[in-house]
Short mmCIF file of C-alpha atoms in Angstrom, two decimals:
data_model
loop_
_atom_site.label_atom_id
_atom_site.label_comp_id
_atom_site.label_asym_id
_atom_site.label_seq_id
_atom_site.Cartn_x
_atom_site.Cartn_y
_atom_site.Cartn_z
CA MET A 13 82.21 73.15 110.75
CA ASN A 14 78.99 73.07 112.72
CA THR A 15 79.59 75.02 115.92
CA VAL A 16 80.12 78.66 116.79
CA SER A 17 83.44 77.77 118.41
CA GLU A 18 84.70 76.57 115.01
CA LEU A 19 83.15 79.37 113.00
CA ARG A 20 84.34 82.11 115.36
CA ASN A 21 87.76 80.71 116.28
CA ASN A 22 90.03 83.73 115.89
CA ASN A 23 93.07 81.45 115.64
CA LYS A 24 92.04 80.79 112.05
CA ILE A 25 93.99 83.93 111.17
CA LEU A 26 97.05 81.69 111.61
CA ASN A 27 95.99 79.73 108.53
CA HIS A 28 97.23 82.86 106.70
CA LEU A 29 100.52 83.09 108.63
CA LYS A 30 102.76 81.83 105.82
CA MET A 31 101.34 84.42 103.43
CA ILE A 32 101.67 87.19 106.03
CA LYS A 33 105.34 86.33 106.59
CA GLU A 34 106.10 86.22 102.88
CA LYS A 35 104.45 89.59 102.31
CA ALA A 36 106.18 91.13 105.35
CA ALA A 37 109.54 89.96 103.99
CA ASN A 38 108.65 91.04 100.42
CA ASN A 39 109.40 87.46 99.45
CA ASN A 40 108.06 86.35 96.05
CA TYR A 41 105.03 88.59 96.44
CA ASP A 42 104.15 88.37 92.76
CA LYS A 43 104.15 84.55 92.89
CA VAL A 44 101.98 83.94 95.95
CA GLN A 45 98.43 84.85 96.77
CA ARG A 46 98.21 88.57 97.32
CA ILE A 47 95.57 88.48 100.06
CA GLY A 48 93.90 85.93 102.35
CA LEU A 49 90.41 87.25 103.05
CA VAL A 50 88.32 89.86 101.23
CA GLU A 51 85.26 91.59 102.67
CA LEU A 52 83.44 92.96 99.64
CA HIS A 53 80.74 95.58 99.92
CA LEU A 54 78.60 94.87 96.89
CA THR A 55 76.13 97.74 97.18
CA ASP A 56 75.24 100.83 99.17
CA LYS A 57 71.53 100.12 98.85
CA CYS A 58 69.65 99.05 101.96
CA ASP A 59 65.96 98.57 102.70
CA LEU A 60 66.34 99.12 106.46
CA ASN A 61 67.19 102.02 108.78
CA CYS A 62 69.24 100.41 111.54
CA ILE A 63 69.76 102.88 114.38
CA TYR A 64 73.27 101.53 115.03
CA CYS A 65 74.56 101.28 111.45
CA SER A 66 78.35 101.59 111.73
CA TYR A 67 78.61 102.97 108.21
CA GLY A 68 76.03 105.66 108.82
CA ALA A 69 74.31 104.38 105.70
CA ASN A 70 70.63 104.16 106.62
CA LEU A 71 69.94 104.38 102.93
CA LYS A 72 66.42 104.03 101.61
CA ILE A 73 66.22 102.68 98.09
CA ASN A 74 64.10 105.47 96.65
CA ASN A 75 65.79 108.60 97.98
CA LYS A 76 69.54 108.10 97.88
CA THR A 77 72.23 107.85 95.25
CA PHE A 78 74.04 104.55 95.60
CA ASN A 79 76.81 102.48 94.05
CA ASP A 80 77.05 98.83 93.05
CA PHE A 81 80.45 97.19 92.65
CA PRO A 82 81.17 96.61 88.94
CA PHE A 83 80.68 92.92 88.19
CA GLN A 84 83.45 92.95 85.58
CA SER A 85 85.90 94.15 88.26
CA LEU A 86 85.44 90.97 90.29
CA ARG A 87 88.22 89.53 88.18
CA HIS A 88 90.71 91.83 89.91
CA ILE A 89 89.77 90.24 93.24
CA ALA A 90 89.99 86.71 91.84
CA GLU A 91 93.42 87.46 90.37
CA ALA A 92 94.65 88.23 93.90
CA ARG A 93 93.88 84.60 94.80
CA PRO A 94 92.11 85.07 98.15
CA LYS A 95 91.10 81.95 100.04
CA ALA A 96 87.73 83.40 101.06
CA VAL A 97 85.38 86.31 100.33
CA VAL A 98 82.67 87.73 102.61
CA LEU A 99 79.84 89.53 100.82
CA ALA A 100 78.66 92.12 103.30
CA GLY A 101 78.58 95.85 103.33
CA GLY A 102 77.43 99.24 104.27
CA GLY A 103 74.36 98.23 102.26
CA GLU A 104 72.35 95.01 101.89
CA PRO A 105 74.27 92.65 99.54
CA THR A 106 71.19 90.82 98.24
CA LEU A 107 70.05 94.11 96.65
CA TYR A 108 73.12 94.11 94.41
CA GLN A 109 72.39 94.69 90.72
CA ASP A 110 74.90 95.54 88.03
CA GLY A 111 73.14 95.31 84.69
CA ASP A 112 71.71 91.80 84.59
CA LYS A 113 74.09 90.52 87.30
CA ASN A 114 72.93 89.95 90.88
CA ILE A 115 74.39 88.44 94.06
CA ASP A 116 73.85 84.88 92.83
CA ASP A 117 76.07 85.65 89.84
CA VAL A 118 78.73 87.04 92.20
CA ILE A 119 78.65 83.90 94.35
CA SER A 120 78.88 81.65 91.28
CA PHE A 121 81.84 83.68 90.00
CA PHE A 122 83.85 83.19 93.18
CA LYS A 123 82.93 79.52 93.48
CA GLN A 124 84.11 78.98 89.89
CA HIS A 125 87.46 80.35 91.07
CA GLU A 126 87.48 77.95 94.06
CA ILE A 127 87.10 80.76 96.59
CA SER A 128 85.06 80.11 99.74
CA VAL A 129 82.08 82.45 100.19
CA GLY A 130 80.34 83.87 103.25
CA VAL A 131 77.29 86.13 103.07
CA ILE A 132 76.12 88.55 105.77
CA THR A 133 72.60 89.70 104.95
CA ASN A 134 69.63 91.29 106.70
CA GLY A 135 67.46 88.63 105.09
CA TYR A 136 65.65 90.91 102.67
CA LYS A 137 66.05 88.62 99.66
CA LEU A 138 66.96 84.96 99.22
CA VAL A 139 70.38 83.84 98.03
CA ASN A 140 70.81 80.72 95.89
CA CYS A 141 72.80 78.26 98.02
CA ASP A 142 72.97 75.49 95.41
CA VAL A 143 76.67 76.12 94.74
CA PHE A 144 77.64 76.24 98.45
CA ASP A 145 79.94 73.61 99.93
CA ASP A 146 80.88 72.77 103.52
CA LYS A 147 83.17 75.80 103.86
CA ASP A 148 80.60 78.35 102.75
CA TRP A 149 78.07 80.05 105.02
CA ILE A 150 75.30 82.60 105.27
CA ARG A 151 74.32 84.73 108.27
CA VAL A 152 71.07 86.66 108.67
CA SER A 153 71.37 89.66 110.98
CA LEU A 154 68.06 89.55 112.85
CA ASP A 155 68.79 91.43 116.12
CA ALA A 156 65.20 91.08 117.42
CA ASP A 157 62.64 88.48 118.47
CA THR A 158 59.41 90.33 117.63
CA GLN A 159 58.07 92.52 114.83
CA GLU A 160 57.66 95.42 117.27
CA ILE A 161 61.30 95.40 118.33
CA PHE A 162 62.46 94.84 114.75
CA ASN A 163 60.55 97.95 113.72
CA GLN A 164 62.08 99.98 116.53
CA LEU A 165 65.60 98.92 115.57
CA LYS A 166 65.37 98.60 111.80
CA ASN A 167 61.90 99.37 110.45
CA GLY A 168 61.29 96.35 108.22
CA ASP A 169 59.44 93.08 107.65
CA PHE A 170 60.36 90.69 110.48
CA ALA A 171 58.24 87.78 109.23
CA LYS A 172 60.06 87.79 105.89
CA ARG A 173 63.39 87.34 107.68
CA LEU A 174 62.10 84.36 109.67
CA LYS A 175 60.76 82.76 106.50
CA ASN A 176 64.11 83.20 104.77
CA ILE A 177 66.05 81.75 107.72
CA LEU A 178 63.84 78.65 107.46
CA PHE A 179 64.58 78.48 103.74
CA TYR A 180 68.33 78.50 104.37
CA ALA A 181 68.02 75.95 107.16
CA GLY A 182 66.17 73.66 104.76
CA SER A 183 68.57 74.26 101.86
CA ARG A 184 71.88 72.57 101.06
CA CYS A 185 73.76 75.31 102.93
CA ARG A 186 75.37 73.56 105.91
CA ASN A 187 76.25 76.66 107.92
CA VAL A 188 73.37 79.03 108.67
CA GLY A 189 74.07 81.86 111.09
CA ILE A 190 71.61 84.09 112.89
CA GLY A 191 73.04 87.38 114.15
CA TYR A 192 71.87 89.27 117.21
CA LEU A 193 73.41 92.59 118.22
CA TYR A 194 72.65 93.09 121.92
CA ASN A 195 72.70 96.32 123.88
CA ARG A 196 71.19 97.99 126.95
CA PHE A 197 67.71 97.69 125.42
CA SER A 198 67.81 94.09 124.17
CA LEU A 199 70.12 92.23 126.54
CA GLY A 200 67.29 90.84 128.63
CA ARG A 201 65.56 89.29 125.61
CA ILE A 202 68.44 87.01 124.66
CA PRO A 203 67.12 83.80 126.32
CA ARG A 204 63.73 84.20 124.66
CA PHE A 205 65.43 84.85 121.35
CA ILE A 206 67.42 81.61 121.55
CA LYS A 207 64.34 79.63 122.56
CA SER A 208 62.23 81.15 119.78
CA MET A 209 64.82 80.30 117.10
CA TYR A 210 65.25 76.78 118.50
CA ASP A 211 61.50 76.14 118.60
CA MET A 212 61.01 77.60 115.11
CA ILE A 213 63.55 75.26 113.51
CA ILE A 214 62.23 72.17 115.30
CA ASN A 215 58.56 72.93 114.69
CA GLU A 216 58.96 73.87 111.03
CA LEU A 217 61.81 71.63 109.86
CA GLY A 218 62.44 69.04 112.54
CA GLU A 219 65.42 68.24 114.75
CA SER A 220 67.52 67.10 111.79
CA SER A 221 68.02 70.72 110.69
CA LEU A 222 69.26 72.01 114.05
CA TYR A 223 72.89 71.10 113.38
CA LYS A 224 73.14 73.79 110.70
CA ILE A 225 72.19 76.67 112.97
CA ASN A 226 74.64 78.95 114.73
CA ILE A 227 73.52 82.00 116.69
CA GLN A 228 76.10 84.75 117.09
CA PHE A 229 75.69 87.41 119.76
CA ARG A 230 77.74 90.58 119.49
CA PRO A 231 77.62 93.78 121.55
CA THR A 232 76.41 96.94 119.84
CA CYS A 233 78.90 99.77 119.43
CA PRO A 234 79.77 101.92 121.24
CA ILE A 235 80.94 99.49 123.94
CA GLU A 236 82.17 100.91 127.23
CA SER A 237 84.96 98.37 127.81
CA CYS A 238 86.20 98.77 124.24
CA GLU A 239 87.24 102.44 124.61
CA CYS A 240 86.70 102.75 120.87
CA PRO A 241 88.92 105.38 119.19
CA SER A 242 86.42 105.97 116.37
CA GLY A 243 85.16 109.51 116.06
CA ASN A 244 81.84 108.18 114.77
CA TYR A 245 80.60 107.56 118.30
CA GLU A 246 81.45 110.89 119.90
CA GLY A 247 78.40 112.19 121.74
CA LYS A 248 76.41 109.03 120.93
CA LEU A 249 74.43 107.01 123.47
CA LEU A 250 76.54 104.29 125.13
CA LEU A 251 74.64 101.26 123.86
CA THR A 252 76.70 98.59 125.65
CA PRO A 253 77.63 99.83 129.15
CA ASP A 254 79.31 96.56 130.12
CA GLN A 255 81.30 98.09 132.99
CA TYR A 256 78.19 99.10 134.94
CA THR A 257 77.14 97.09 137.99
CA TRP A 258 73.60 96.74 136.70
CA TRP A 259 74.93 95.20 133.49
CA ASN A 260 76.58 92.38 135.43
CA GLY A 261 73.32 91.82 137.27
CA ALA A 262 71.45 91.62 133.96
CA ILE A 263 73.94 89.03 132.69
CA LYS A 264 73.29 86.85 135.75
CA GLN A 265 69.56 87.22 135.23
CA ILE A 266 69.59 86.10 131.59
CA ARG A 267 71.78 83.13 132.50
CA ALA A 268 69.30 82.09 135.15
CA GLU A 269 66.41 82.46 132.70
CA ALA A 270 68.14 80.33 130.07
CA GLU A 271 68.95 77.63 132.63
CA GLU A 272 65.25 77.23 133.39
CA TRP A 273 64.96 75.53 129.98
CA TYR A 274 68.05 73.33 130.41
CA GLY A 275 65.86 70.46 131.57
CA ASP A 276 65.55 69.89 127.84
CA THR A 277 69.01 68.39 127.31
CA GLN A 278 68.93 68.97 123.57
CA PHE A 279 68.17 72.66 124.11
CA ALA A 280 71.01 72.96 126.63
CA GLU A 281 73.43 71.38 124.15
CA PHE A 282 72.18 73.74 121.43
CA VAL A 283 72.87 76.77 123.64
CA HIS A 284 76.35 75.59 124.62
CA ASN A 285 77.49 74.27 121.23
CA GLN A 286 75.68 76.35 118.64
CA THR A 287 75.56 79.81 120.19
CA ASN A 288 78.17 81.96 121.89
CA PHE A 289 75.78 82.72 124.76
CA ASP A 290 78.26 81.35 127.32
CA GLN A 291 80.86 83.92 126.26
CA ILE A 292 78.65 87.01 126.54
CA SER A 293 79.76 87.88 130.07
CA GLU A 294 83.44 87.08 129.61
CA ARG A 295 85.71 90.05 130.36
CA ARG A 296 88.35 90.50 127.71
CA SER A 297 91.82 91.89 128.24
CA HIS A 298 92.81 94.78 126.00
CA ALA A 299 96.48 94.88 126.97
CA TYR A 300 97.72 94.67 123.40
CA ASP A 301 101.41 95.09 122.64
CA PHE A 302 101.71 94.35 118.90
CA LYS A 303 104.02 96.60 116.89
CA HIS A 304 102.70 95.73 113.42
CA CYS A 305 99.28 95.58 111.79
CA TYR A 306 99.23 92.02 110.53
CA MET A 307 95.63 92.48 109.45
CA ALA A 308 96.86 94.86 106.74
CA LEU A 309 98.64 91.95 105.04
CA ALA A 310 95.82 89.46 105.51
CA LYS A 311 92.55 91.21 104.65
CA TRP A 312 91.08 93.70 102.23
CA LEU A 313 87.82 95.51 102.92
CA ILE A 314 86.62 96.74 99.53
CA LYS A 315 83.89 99.33 99.17
CA THR A 316 81.47 99.60 96.27
CA ASN A 317 83.68 102.12 94.44
CA GLY A 318 86.70 99.83 94.75
CA ASP A 319 88.44 101.72 97.58
CA MET A 320 90.34 99.33 99.86
CA TYR A 321 91.02 99.33 103.60
CA SER A 322 92.48 96.84 106.05
CA CYS A 323 89.73 97.09 108.68
CA VAL A 324 86.33 98.57 109.44
CA MET A 325 87.87 101.25 111.67
CA LYS A 326 89.81 102.71 108.76
CA ALA A 327 86.95 102.21 106.32
CA THR A 328 84.50 104.22 108.42
CA ASN A 329 86.77 107.05 109.58
CA GLU A 330 88.01 108.60 106.34
CA SER A 331 91.49 107.14 106.71
CA ILE A 332 94.15 106.67 104.04
CA LYS A 333 93.03 103.87 101.76
CA ILE A 334 95.26 100.97 100.77
CA GLY A 335 94.32 101.52 97.17
CA ASN A 336 91.56 100.90 94.68
CA ILE A 337 91.07 97.38 93.34
CA ILE A 338 89.54 98.71 90.10
CA THR A 339 92.15 101.29 89.12
CA ASP A 340 95.39 100.58 91.02
CA HIS A 341 98.14 98.09 90.26
CA TYR A 342 98.84 95.41 92.85
CA ASP A 343 102.33 96.79 93.47
CA ALA A 344 100.94 100.19 94.52
CA ILE A 345 98.41 98.46 96.77
CA TYR A 346 101.18 96.38 98.33
CA GLU A 347 103.25 99.48 99.11
CA ASN A 348 100.39 100.93 101.14
CA GLU A 349 99.76 97.57 102.82
CA LEU A 350 103.35 97.66 104.06
CA LYS A 351 102.91 101.20 105.37
CA TYR A 352 99.94 100.07 107.44
CA PHE A 353 101.85 96.95 108.50
CA GLU A 354 104.77 99.09 109.69
CA LEU A 355 102.37 101.59 111.35
CA ALA A 356 103.80 104.45 109.32
CA ASP A 357 103.03 108.03 110.33
CA SER A 358 99.55 109.21 109.27
CA TYR A 359 98.54 105.64 108.38
CA CYS A 360 97.94 103.93 111.71
CA ARG A 361 98.99 104.27 115.35
CA GLY A 362 98.58 100.59 116.08
CA VAL A 363 97.10 99.78 119.48
CA GLU A 364 95.77 103.33 119.87
CA ASP A 365 93.72 103.06 116.67
CA CYS A 366 92.62 99.44 116.92
CA CYS A 367 89.09 98.30 117.67
CA ARG A 368 88.62 95.18 119.79
CA ILE A 369 88.08 92.77 116.89
CA THR A 370 91.16 93.81 114.93
CA GLY A 371 93.20 94.11 118.12
CA VAL A 372 92.50 90.49 119.05
CA ILE A 373 93.51 89.31 115.57
CA ASN A 374 96.76 91.32 115.56
CA GLN A 375 97.69 90.11 119.03
CA ILE A 376 97.14 86.45 118.08
CA VAL A 377 99.48 86.79 115.11
CA LYS A 378 102.07 88.68 117.15
CA ASP A 379 102.06 86.06 119.92
CA ASN A 380 102.52 83.20 117.44
CA TYR A 381 104.64 84.82 114.73
CA GLU A 382 107.92 83.19 115.72
CA THR A 383 106.72 80.24 117.76
CA ILE A 384 104.58 78.08 115.48
CA SER A 385 105.17 76.38 112.18
CA ASP A 386 103.73 77.98 109.06
CA SER A 387 102.14 74.63 108.28
CA VAL A 388 99.97 74.49 111.42
CA GLU A 389 96.32 74.43 110.42
CA TYR A 390 93.32 75.60 112.44
CA GLY A 391 90.55 73.75 110.67
CA GLU A 392 89.79 74.18 106.98
CA SER A 393 88.33 77.68 107.11
CA PHE A 394 90.10 80.85 106.02
CA PHE A 395 87.47 83.19 107.44
CA PHE A 396 88.46 85.08 110.59
#
């Protein structure tokens, strides 16, 4: 699993298709795994002030009350038998502390239960990767190529993040991601960002470490083509105006700039195989026609207080929660999962409520629900 195309292949949701069908049919629910993927928000603490934080957190350690997920309650997640857990959050997961337990203890706990682990971090603090295997990964959300820009976007120590990326690239972790949220202010810097990361790895660690690196570019919300239904962006600056003529011109310009370095064949292969740069300008269709929320049966997003949601849209817009992993019985959680799945009144309106990411996932399942075998496998990963 060494390329972005493998890591970001949305068809991996179909690795959960058998479970989704069993849960939809209420078939032996108590005997099968109860969920496929969990996104766990370990802490509300964050050392940065990202101007585009989707959770509106922007929490500084010293002046905000915060929560940390109770370490002892991790057992409730493990008992649900997920295939994979992503440690992410409205805060920075490496700042997690519950008594004497930190993020390394959380990772070890899930690995002891044979659950694959992914970590999305801003790079503030190192994670111990010694227990990682080929299915596990870590991604550092960098979003800038200079200290000046990093300060403008996040207000933090850029050099520390670069140092920690090099640590991960030199560790036993085989899948090291670097995240870059692009928008109207940073789009033009993408080629230089790729080249700077490429040169850094080669100069500091050598070519042998390049295979581990994957750079993921994502547009910053709000996105014009997305027509996002979230109320969080009302009156906010349109950060990704991808329907504007000038935007298309900027895309052509950054492509031309990147191609100037393609004389280096190895660099060209790195761009094509280990970044999603080639997909940045692709127009995506949003003509969804699914009648169920399959995501509600496949994924839990769990906040620090244990509250559970099926997607980031519901988690950030004060929607009805699926339940609470700390206090609620699995049967009660399952009842609410089914209400979201069936798009019950006041729970979800389906296509009208869906963001682009969840919409793509739901449409893939809908299009393949009756046409492929439950045993079809899309690689070995259960992340989607």
